CSV table of C-alpha atoms and ligand atoms in Angstrom, one decimal:
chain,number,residue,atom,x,y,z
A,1,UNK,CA,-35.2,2.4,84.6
A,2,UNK,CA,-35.9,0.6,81.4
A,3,UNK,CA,-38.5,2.8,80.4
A,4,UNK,CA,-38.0,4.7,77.2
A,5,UNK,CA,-37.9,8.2,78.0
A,6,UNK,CA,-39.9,10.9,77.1
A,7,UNK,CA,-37.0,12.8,74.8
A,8,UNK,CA,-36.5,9.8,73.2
A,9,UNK,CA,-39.9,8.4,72.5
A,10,UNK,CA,-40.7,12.1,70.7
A,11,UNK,CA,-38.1,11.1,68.3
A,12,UNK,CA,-38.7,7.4,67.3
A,13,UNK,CA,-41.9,6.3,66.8
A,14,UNK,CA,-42.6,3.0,69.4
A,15,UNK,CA,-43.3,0.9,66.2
A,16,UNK,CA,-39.2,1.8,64.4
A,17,UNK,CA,-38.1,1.3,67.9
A,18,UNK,CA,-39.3,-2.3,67.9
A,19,UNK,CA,-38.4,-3.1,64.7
A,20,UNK,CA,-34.6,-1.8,65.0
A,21,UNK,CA,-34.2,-3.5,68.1
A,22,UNK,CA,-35.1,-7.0,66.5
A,23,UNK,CA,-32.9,-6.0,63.5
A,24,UNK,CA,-30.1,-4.9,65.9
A,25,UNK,CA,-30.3,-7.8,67.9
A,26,UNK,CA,-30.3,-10.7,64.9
A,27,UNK,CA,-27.6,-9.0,63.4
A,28,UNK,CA,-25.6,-9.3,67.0
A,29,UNK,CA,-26.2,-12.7,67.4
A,30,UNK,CA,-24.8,-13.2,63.7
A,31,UNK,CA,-21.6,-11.4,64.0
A,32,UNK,CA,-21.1,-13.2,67.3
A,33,UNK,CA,-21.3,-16.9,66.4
A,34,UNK,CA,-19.1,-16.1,63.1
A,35,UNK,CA,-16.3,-14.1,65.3
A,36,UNK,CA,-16.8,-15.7,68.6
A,37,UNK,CA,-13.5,-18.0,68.0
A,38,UNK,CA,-11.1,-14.8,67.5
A,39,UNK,CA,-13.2,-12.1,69.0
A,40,UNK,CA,-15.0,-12.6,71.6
A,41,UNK,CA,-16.2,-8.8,71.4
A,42,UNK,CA,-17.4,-8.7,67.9
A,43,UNK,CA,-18.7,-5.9,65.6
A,44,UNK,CA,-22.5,-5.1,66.8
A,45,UNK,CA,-24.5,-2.0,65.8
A,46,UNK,CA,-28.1,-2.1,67.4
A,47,UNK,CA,-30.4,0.1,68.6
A,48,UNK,CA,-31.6,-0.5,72.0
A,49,UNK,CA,-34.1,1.4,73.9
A,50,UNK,CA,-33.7,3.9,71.4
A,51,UNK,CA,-30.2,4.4,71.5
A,52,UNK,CA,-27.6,3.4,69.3
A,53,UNK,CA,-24.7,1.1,70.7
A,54,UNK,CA,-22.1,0.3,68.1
A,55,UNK,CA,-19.3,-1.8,69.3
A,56,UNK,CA,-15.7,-2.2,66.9
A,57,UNK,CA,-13.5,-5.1,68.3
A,58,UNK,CA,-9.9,-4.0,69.3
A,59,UNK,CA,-7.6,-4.3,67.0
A,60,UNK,CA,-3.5,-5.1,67.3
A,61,UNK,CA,-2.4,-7.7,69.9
A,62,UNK,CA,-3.8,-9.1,72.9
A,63,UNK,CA,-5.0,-7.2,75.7
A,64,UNK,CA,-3.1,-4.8,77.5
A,65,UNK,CA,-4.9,-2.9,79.6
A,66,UNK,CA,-5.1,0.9,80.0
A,67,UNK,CA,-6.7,3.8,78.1
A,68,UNK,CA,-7.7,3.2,74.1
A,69,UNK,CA,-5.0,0.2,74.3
A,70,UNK,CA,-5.0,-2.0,71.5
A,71,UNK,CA,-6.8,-5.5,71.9
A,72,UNK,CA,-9.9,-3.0,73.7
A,73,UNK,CA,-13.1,-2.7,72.0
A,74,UNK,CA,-14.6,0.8,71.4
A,75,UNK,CA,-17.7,1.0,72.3
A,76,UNK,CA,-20.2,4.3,71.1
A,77,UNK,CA,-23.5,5.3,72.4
A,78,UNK,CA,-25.2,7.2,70.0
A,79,UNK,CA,-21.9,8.2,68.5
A,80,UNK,CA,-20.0,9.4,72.1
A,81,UNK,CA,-17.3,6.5,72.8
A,82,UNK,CA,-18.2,4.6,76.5
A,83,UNK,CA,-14.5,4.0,78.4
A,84,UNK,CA,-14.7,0.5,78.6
A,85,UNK,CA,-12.2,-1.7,80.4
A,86,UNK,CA,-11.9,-5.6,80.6
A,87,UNK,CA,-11.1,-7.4,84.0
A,88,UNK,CA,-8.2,-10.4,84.6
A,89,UNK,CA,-11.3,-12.9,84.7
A,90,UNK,CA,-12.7,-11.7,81.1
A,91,UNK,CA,-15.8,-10.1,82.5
A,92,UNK,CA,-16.2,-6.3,81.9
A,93,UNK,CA,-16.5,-2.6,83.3
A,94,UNK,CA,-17.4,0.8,82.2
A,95,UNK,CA,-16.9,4.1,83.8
A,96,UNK,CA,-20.8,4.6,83.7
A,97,UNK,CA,-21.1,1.1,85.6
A,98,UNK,CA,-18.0,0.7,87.3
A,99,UNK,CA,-18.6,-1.3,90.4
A,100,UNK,CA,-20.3,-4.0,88.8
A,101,UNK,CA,-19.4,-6.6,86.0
A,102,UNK,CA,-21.0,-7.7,82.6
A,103,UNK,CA,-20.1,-10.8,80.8
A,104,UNK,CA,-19.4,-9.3,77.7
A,105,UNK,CA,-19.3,-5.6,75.9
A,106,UNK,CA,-23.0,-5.6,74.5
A,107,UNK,CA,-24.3,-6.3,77.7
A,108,UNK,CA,-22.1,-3.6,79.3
A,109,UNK,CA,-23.3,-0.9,76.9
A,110,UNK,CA,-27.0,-2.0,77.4
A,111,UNK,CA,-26.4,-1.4,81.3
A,112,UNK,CA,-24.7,2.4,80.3
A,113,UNK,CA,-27.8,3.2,78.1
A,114,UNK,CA,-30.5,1.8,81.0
A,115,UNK,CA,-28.1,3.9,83.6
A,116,UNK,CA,-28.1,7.0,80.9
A,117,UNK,CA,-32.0,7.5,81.3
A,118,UNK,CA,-31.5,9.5,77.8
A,119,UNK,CA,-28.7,11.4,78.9
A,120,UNK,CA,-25.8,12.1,76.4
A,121,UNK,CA,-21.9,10.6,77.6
A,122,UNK,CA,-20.0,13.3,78.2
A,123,UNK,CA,-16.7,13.4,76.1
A,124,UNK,CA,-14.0,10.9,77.0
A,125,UNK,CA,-11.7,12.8,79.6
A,126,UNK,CA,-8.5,11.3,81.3
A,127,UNK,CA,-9.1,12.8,84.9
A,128,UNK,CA,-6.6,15.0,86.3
A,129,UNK,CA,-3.7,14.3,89.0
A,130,UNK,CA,-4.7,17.3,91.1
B,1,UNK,CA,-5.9,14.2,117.2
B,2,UNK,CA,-9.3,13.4,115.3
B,3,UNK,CA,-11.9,10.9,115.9
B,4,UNK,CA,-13.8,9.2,113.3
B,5,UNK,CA,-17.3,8.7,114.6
B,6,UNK,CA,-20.0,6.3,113.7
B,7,UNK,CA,-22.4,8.6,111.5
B,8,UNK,CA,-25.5,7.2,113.5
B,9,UNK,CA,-24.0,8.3,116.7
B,10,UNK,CA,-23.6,12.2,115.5
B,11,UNK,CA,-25.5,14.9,117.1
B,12,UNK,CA,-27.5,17.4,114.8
B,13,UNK,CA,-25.0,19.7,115.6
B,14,UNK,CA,-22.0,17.3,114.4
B,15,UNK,CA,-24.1,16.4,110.8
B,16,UNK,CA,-24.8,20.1,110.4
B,17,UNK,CA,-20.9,20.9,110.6
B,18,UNK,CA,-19.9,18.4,108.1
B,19,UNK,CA,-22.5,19.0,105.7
B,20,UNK,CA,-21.9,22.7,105.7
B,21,UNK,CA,-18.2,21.9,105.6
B,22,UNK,CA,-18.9,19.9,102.5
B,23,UNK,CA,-21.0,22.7,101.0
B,24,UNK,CA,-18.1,25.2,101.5
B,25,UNK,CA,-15.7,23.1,99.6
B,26,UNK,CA,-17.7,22.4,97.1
B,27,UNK,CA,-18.4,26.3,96.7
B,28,UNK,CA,-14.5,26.8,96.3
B,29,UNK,CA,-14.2,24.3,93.9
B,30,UNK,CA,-11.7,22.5,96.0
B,31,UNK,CA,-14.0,19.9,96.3
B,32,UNK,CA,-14.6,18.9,92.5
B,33,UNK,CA,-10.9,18.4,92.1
B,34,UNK,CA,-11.1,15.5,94.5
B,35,UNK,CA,-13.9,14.1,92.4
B,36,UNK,CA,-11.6,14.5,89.1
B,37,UNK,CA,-8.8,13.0,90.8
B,38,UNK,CA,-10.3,9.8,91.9
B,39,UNK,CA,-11.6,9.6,88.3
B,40,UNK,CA,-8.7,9.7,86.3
B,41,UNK,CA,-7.2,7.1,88.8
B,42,UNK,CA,-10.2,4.7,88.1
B,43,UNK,CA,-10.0,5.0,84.5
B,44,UNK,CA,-6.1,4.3,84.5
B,45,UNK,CA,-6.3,1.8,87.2
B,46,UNK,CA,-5.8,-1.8,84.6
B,47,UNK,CA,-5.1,-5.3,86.2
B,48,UNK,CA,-3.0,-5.5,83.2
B,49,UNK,CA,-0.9,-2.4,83.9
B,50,UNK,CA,-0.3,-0.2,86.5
B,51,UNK,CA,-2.7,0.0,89.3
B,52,UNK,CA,-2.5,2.2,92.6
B,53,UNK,CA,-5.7,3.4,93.8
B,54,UNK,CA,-7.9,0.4,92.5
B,55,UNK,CA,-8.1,-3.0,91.7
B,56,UNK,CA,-4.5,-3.9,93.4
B,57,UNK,CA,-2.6,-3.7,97.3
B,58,UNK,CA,-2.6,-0.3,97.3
B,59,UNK,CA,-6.7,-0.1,97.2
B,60,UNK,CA,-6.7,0.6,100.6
B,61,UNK,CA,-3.3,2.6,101.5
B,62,UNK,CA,-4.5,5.1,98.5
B,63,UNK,CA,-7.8,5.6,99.6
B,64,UNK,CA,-6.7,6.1,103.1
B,65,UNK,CA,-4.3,9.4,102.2
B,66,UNK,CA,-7.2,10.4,99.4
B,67,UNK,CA,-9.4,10.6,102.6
B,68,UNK,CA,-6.7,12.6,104.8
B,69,UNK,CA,-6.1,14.8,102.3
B,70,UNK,CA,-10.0,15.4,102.3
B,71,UNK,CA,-10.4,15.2,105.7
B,72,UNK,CA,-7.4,18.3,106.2
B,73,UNK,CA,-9.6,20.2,103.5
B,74,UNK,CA,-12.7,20.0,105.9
B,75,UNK,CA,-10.8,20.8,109.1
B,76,UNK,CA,-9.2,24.0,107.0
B,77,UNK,CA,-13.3,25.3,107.1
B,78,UNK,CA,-13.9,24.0,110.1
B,79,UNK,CA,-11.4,22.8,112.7
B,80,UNK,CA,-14.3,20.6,115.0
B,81,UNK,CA,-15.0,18.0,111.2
B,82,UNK,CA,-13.8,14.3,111.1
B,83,UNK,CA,-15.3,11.8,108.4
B,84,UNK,CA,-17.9,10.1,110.2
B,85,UNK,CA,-18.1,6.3,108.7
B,86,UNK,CA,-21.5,4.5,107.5
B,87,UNK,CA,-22.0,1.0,109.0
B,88,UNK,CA,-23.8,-0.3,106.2
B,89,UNK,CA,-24.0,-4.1,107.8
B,90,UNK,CA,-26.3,-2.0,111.0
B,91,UNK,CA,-28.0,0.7,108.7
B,92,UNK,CA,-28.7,-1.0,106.0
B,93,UNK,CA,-31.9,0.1,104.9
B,94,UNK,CA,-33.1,3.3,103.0
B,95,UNK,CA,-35.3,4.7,106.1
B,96,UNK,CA,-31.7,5.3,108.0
B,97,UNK,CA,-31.3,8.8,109.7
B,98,UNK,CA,-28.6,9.2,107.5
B,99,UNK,CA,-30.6,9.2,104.5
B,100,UNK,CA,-32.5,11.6,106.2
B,101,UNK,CA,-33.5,15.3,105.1
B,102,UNK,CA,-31.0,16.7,107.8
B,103,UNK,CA,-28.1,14.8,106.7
B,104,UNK,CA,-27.5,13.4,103.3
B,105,UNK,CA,-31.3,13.3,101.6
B,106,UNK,CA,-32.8,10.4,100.8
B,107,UNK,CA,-32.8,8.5,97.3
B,108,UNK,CA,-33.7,9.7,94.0
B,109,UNK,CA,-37.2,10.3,92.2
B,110,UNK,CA,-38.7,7.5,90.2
B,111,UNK,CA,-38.3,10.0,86.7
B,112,UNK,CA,-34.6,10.3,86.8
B,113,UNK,CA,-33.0,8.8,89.8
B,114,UNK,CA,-33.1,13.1,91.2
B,115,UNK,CA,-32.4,13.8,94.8
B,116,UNK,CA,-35.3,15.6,96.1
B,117,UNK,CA,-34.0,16.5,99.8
B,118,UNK,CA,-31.2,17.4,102.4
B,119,UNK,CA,-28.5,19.8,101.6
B,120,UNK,CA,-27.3,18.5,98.4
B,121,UNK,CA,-30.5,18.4,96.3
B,122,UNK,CA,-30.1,20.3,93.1
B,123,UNK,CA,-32.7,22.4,93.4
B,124,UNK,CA,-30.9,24.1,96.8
B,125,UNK,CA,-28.5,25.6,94.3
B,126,UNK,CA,-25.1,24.7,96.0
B,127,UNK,CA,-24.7,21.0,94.9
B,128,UNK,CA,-24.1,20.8,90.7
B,129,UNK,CA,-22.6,17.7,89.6
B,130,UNK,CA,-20.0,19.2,87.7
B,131,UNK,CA,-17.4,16.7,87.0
B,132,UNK,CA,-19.3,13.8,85.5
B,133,UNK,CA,-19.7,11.4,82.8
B,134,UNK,CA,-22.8,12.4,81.0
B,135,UNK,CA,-24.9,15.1,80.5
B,136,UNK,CA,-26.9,15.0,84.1
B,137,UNK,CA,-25.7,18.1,86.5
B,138,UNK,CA,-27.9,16.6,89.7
B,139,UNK,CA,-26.8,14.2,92.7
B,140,UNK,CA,-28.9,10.6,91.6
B,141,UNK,CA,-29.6,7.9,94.0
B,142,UNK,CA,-31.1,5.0,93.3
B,143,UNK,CA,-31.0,3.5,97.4
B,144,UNK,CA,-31.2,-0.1,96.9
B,145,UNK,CA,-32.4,-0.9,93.6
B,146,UNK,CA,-28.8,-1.6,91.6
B,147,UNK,CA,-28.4,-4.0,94.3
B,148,UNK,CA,-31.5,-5.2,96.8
B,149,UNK,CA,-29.2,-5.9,99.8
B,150,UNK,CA,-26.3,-4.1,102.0
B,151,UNK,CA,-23.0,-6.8,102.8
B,152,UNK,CA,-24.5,-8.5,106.4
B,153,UNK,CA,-21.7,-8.5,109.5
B,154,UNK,CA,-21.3,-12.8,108.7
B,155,UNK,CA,-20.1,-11.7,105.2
B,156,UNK,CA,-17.9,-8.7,107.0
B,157,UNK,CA,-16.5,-11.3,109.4
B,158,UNK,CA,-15.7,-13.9,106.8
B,159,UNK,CA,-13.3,-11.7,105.0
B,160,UNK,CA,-11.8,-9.9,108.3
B,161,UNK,CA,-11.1,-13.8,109.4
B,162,UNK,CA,-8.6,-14.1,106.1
B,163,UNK,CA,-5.2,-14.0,107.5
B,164,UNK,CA,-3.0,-12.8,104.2
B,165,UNK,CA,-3.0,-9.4,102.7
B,166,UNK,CA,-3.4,-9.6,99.3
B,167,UNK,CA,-1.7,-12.8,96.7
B,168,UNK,CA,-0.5,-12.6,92.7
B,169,UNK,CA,-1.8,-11.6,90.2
B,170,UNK,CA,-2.3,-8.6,92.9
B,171,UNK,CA,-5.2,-7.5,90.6
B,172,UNK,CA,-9.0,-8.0,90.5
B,173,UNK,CA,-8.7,-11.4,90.3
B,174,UNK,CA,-6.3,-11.9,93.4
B,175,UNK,CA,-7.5,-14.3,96.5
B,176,UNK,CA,-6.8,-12.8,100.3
B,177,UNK,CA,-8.7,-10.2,102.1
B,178,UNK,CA,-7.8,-7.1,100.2
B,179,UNK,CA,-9.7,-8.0,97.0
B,180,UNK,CA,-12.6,-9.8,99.0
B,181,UNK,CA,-12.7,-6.1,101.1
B,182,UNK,CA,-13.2,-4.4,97.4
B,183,UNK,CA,-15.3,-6.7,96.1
B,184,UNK,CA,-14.2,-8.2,92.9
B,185,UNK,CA,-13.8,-11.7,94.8
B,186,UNK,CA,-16.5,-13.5,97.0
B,187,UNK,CA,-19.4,-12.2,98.9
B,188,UNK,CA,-18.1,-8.2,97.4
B,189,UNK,CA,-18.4,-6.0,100.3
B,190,UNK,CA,-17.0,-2.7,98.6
B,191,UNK,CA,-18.2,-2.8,95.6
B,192,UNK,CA,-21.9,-3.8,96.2
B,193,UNK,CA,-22.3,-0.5,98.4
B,194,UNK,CA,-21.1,1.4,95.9
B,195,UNK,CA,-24.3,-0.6,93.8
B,196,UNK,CA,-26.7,-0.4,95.9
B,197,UNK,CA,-26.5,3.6,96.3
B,198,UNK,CA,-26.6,4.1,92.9
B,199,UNK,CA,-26.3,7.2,90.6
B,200,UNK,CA,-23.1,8.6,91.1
B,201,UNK,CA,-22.2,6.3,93.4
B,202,UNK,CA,-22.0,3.3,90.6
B,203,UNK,CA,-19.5,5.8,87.9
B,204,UNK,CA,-16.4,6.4,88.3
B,205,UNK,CA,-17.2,9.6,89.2
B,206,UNK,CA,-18.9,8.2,92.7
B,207,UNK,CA,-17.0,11.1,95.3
B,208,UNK,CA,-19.5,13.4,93.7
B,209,UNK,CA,-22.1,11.8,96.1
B,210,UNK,CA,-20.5,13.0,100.0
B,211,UNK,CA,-21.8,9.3,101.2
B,212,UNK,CA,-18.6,8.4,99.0
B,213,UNK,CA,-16.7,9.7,102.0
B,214,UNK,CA,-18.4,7.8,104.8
B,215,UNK,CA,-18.5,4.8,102.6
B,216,UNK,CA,-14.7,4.5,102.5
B,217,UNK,CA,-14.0,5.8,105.9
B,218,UNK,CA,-15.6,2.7,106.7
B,219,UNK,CA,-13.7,0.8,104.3
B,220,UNK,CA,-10.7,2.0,106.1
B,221,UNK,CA,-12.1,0.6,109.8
B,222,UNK,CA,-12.1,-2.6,108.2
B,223,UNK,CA,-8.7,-2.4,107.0
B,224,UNK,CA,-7.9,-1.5,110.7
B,225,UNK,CA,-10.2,-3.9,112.1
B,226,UNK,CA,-8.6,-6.3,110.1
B,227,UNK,CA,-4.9,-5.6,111.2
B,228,UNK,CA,-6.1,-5.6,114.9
B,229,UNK,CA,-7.1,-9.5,114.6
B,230,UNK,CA,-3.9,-10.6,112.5
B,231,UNK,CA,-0.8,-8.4,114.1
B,232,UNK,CA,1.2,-10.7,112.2
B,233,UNK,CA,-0.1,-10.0,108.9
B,234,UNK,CA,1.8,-7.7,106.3
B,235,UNK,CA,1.1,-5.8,103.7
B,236,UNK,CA,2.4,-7.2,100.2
B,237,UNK,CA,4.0,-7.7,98.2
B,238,UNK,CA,6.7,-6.2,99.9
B,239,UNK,CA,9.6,-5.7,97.3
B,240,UNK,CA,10.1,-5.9,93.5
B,241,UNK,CA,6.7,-6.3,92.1
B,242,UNK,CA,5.8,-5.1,88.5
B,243,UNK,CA,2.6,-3.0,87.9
B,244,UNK,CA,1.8,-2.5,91.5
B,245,UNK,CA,3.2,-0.6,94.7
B,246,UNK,CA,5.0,-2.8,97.0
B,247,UNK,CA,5.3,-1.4,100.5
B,248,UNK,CA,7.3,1.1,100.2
B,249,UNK,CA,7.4,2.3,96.4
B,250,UNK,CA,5.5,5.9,96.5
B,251,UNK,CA,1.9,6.4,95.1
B,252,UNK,CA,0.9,8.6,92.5
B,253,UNK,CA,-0.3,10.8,92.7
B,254,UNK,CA,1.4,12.3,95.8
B,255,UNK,CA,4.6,10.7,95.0
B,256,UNK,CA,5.5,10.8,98.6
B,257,UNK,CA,3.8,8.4,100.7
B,258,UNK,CA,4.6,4.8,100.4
B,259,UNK,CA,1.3,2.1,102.1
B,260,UNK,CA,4.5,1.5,104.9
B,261,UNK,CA,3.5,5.2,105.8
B,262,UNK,CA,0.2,4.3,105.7
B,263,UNK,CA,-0.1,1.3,108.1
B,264,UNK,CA,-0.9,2.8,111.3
B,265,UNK,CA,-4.0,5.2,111.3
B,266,UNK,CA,-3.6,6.3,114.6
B,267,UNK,CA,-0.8,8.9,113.6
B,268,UNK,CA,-3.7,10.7,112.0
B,269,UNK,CA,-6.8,9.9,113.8
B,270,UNK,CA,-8.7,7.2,115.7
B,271,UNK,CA,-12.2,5.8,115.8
B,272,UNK,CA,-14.6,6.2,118.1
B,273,UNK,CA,-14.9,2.2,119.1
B,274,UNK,CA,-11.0,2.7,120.2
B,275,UNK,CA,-9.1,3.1,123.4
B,276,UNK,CA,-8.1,6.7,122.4
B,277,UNK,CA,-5.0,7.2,124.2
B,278,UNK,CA,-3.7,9.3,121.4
B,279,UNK,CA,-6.7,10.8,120.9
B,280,UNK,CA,-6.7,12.4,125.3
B,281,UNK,CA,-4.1,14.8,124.1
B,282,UNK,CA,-7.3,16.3,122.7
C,1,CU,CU1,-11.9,4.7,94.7
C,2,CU,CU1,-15.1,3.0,96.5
């Protein structure tokens, strides 16, 4: 599973994949410790395994739940946005990983890019009421 | 009046019936429908706001129509169909006859998580994932490796033994036997199945696996099982409740059903552990 796939290995050198990951991940832990007392989910914009997770904290009021609600994060995946949704208890679920919770929104969006094997999200869809 | 049977106790006839039931549905495109509906509910399903078919009381009244409505769809191809329920605390490992080659295949290939055998295998040409959330048109398993164990019976027991329904916040974060059945309290029982079969199963798009079905139907004993050892218990909240559907508000997205409606499954069918005295009118 954490294996970098084949697709993905043809287009990033193993070298620039270590070295953006490292980069990725200092600048995380930055932007976390200065925001971590107004929001919790703070900017990030790594790359890991090869793919690109950018994270943009919510903005407007506290949380309210629902679909693209203010207070939610968004969170992309090589530029296709995750649905992302926070539980009562602070921990958090995506619809790629959605019986199972993550302590925060980077961790989430490294499960949905181990999960993706390479694939691409599919566009952001509210499902019918058949 | 049908009978839900254990799916280890089918005949080869009985697994043949509903698979090829299954495969006609999903040839009409009824059954993808099914697979979109349950999604949109899990995406709009908040502990925040309102919640029907996750995450709140009516986790188990709404799943319980979602399979009747499913289970009608079956019996419209072929009359002699029930949902059979998995007993993951007895067949809980990946070398059970259900994950066999003449029922439901087995788990996925090492390379991309692929279902190789059994009827819904991509490369049999009748089972494309088409409503999904990413680029991947094939059924994925991953048997075992999201999660490395099934829920045991002492786990099951522990949260059959808790006498009250459900308790405020009525959400994910709620005490009482209806969240500890789905999982986002205490030992998880729901929940981790839907882990520990992986692929599809883990997304919100999880009915796109058939085990979806057999998973839930056994859900649904539980809930039954459950009721059985506390004929005093309720379901709540009853009246008045923001968010959430009280006993007898409707739930989307019939509109027309209420959980009171919902309470007894023995107007629709029994199970196969039950004295069937409905069910002799067969
Ligand atoms: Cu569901
Ligand atoms: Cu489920």
């Amino acid at each position: 599973m954490n294996k970098i796939t084949r697709r993905q290995a043809l287009g990033t050198t193993a070298g620039a994949l270590t070295v953006l990951g490292i980069a990725g991940a200092t600048a995380h832990a930055a932007a976390t410790d200065s925001r971590a007392a107004t929001t919790p989910a703070g900017t990030v914009d790594e790359v890991y395994q090869g793919r690109r997770i950018q994270i943009a904290p919510g903005t407007g009021g506290g949380h309210h739940g629902g679909h693209h609600s203010p207070g939610l994060p968004t969170v992309k995946i090589d530029g296709r946005e995750l649905h992302v949704m926070q539980n009562a208890d602070g921990t958090w679920i995506s619809v790629v990983n959605h019986y199972e919770t993550f302590a925060d929104p980077t961790s989430l969006a490294r499960a949905a890019v181990r999960e993706l094997q390479g694939s691409q999200l599919a566009p952001m869809q509210m499902g019918g009421m058949a | 009046m049908t009978v839900r049977k254990n799916q280890a106790a089918l005949t080869p006839e009985e697994k043949r019936a509903f698979t090829n039931a299954l495969l006609e549905l999903k040839r009409t495109g009824r059954y993808d429908r099914f697979v979109t509906t349950h999604n949109g509910f899990i995406m709009s399903d908040t502990d925040s706001g309102d919640r029907v078919g996750h995450r709140s009381p009516s986790f188990l009244p709404w799943h319980r129509r979602f399979l009747l409505e499913f289970e009608a769809a079956l019996q419209a191809v072929d009359a002699s169909v029930s949902i059979p329920y998995w007993d993951w605390t007895a067949d809980r490992t990946t070398r059970s006859s259900l994950w066999a080659a003449d029922f439901l295949g087995g788990t996925g290939r090492a390379r991309d998580g692929q279902v190789m055998d059994g009827p819904f295998a991509y490369a049999t040409g009748k089972w494309e994932v088409a409503v999904r959330v990413d680029g991947r048109n094939y059924l994925r398993r991953a048997l075992g490796e999201g999660v490395a164990q099934l829920p045991t019976k002492a786990e099951v027991d522990a949260v059959l033994a808790m006498p009250v329904y459900d308790m405020a916040p009525w959400n994910s974060s709620s005490n009482g036997f209806r969240n500890n059945l789905e999982g986002w309290r205490g030992a998880n029982l729901h929940n981790r199945v839907h882990v520990w079969v992986g692929g599809q199963m883990a997304t919100g798009v999880s009915p796109n696996d058939p085990v979806f079905w057999m998973h839930h139907a056994f859900i649904d004993k539980l809930w039954a099982d459950w009721q059985a050892k506390h004929p005093t218990s309720t379901y709540l909240p009853a009246a008045g409740t923001a968010n959430v559907v009280d006993l007898r508000d409707t739930m989307r997205p019939w509109n027309d059903v209420t959980p009171a409606d919902m309470l007894d499954h023995r107007k629709f069918y029994t199970f196969d552990t039950e004295p069937a005295a409905a069910a002799s009118q067969r």
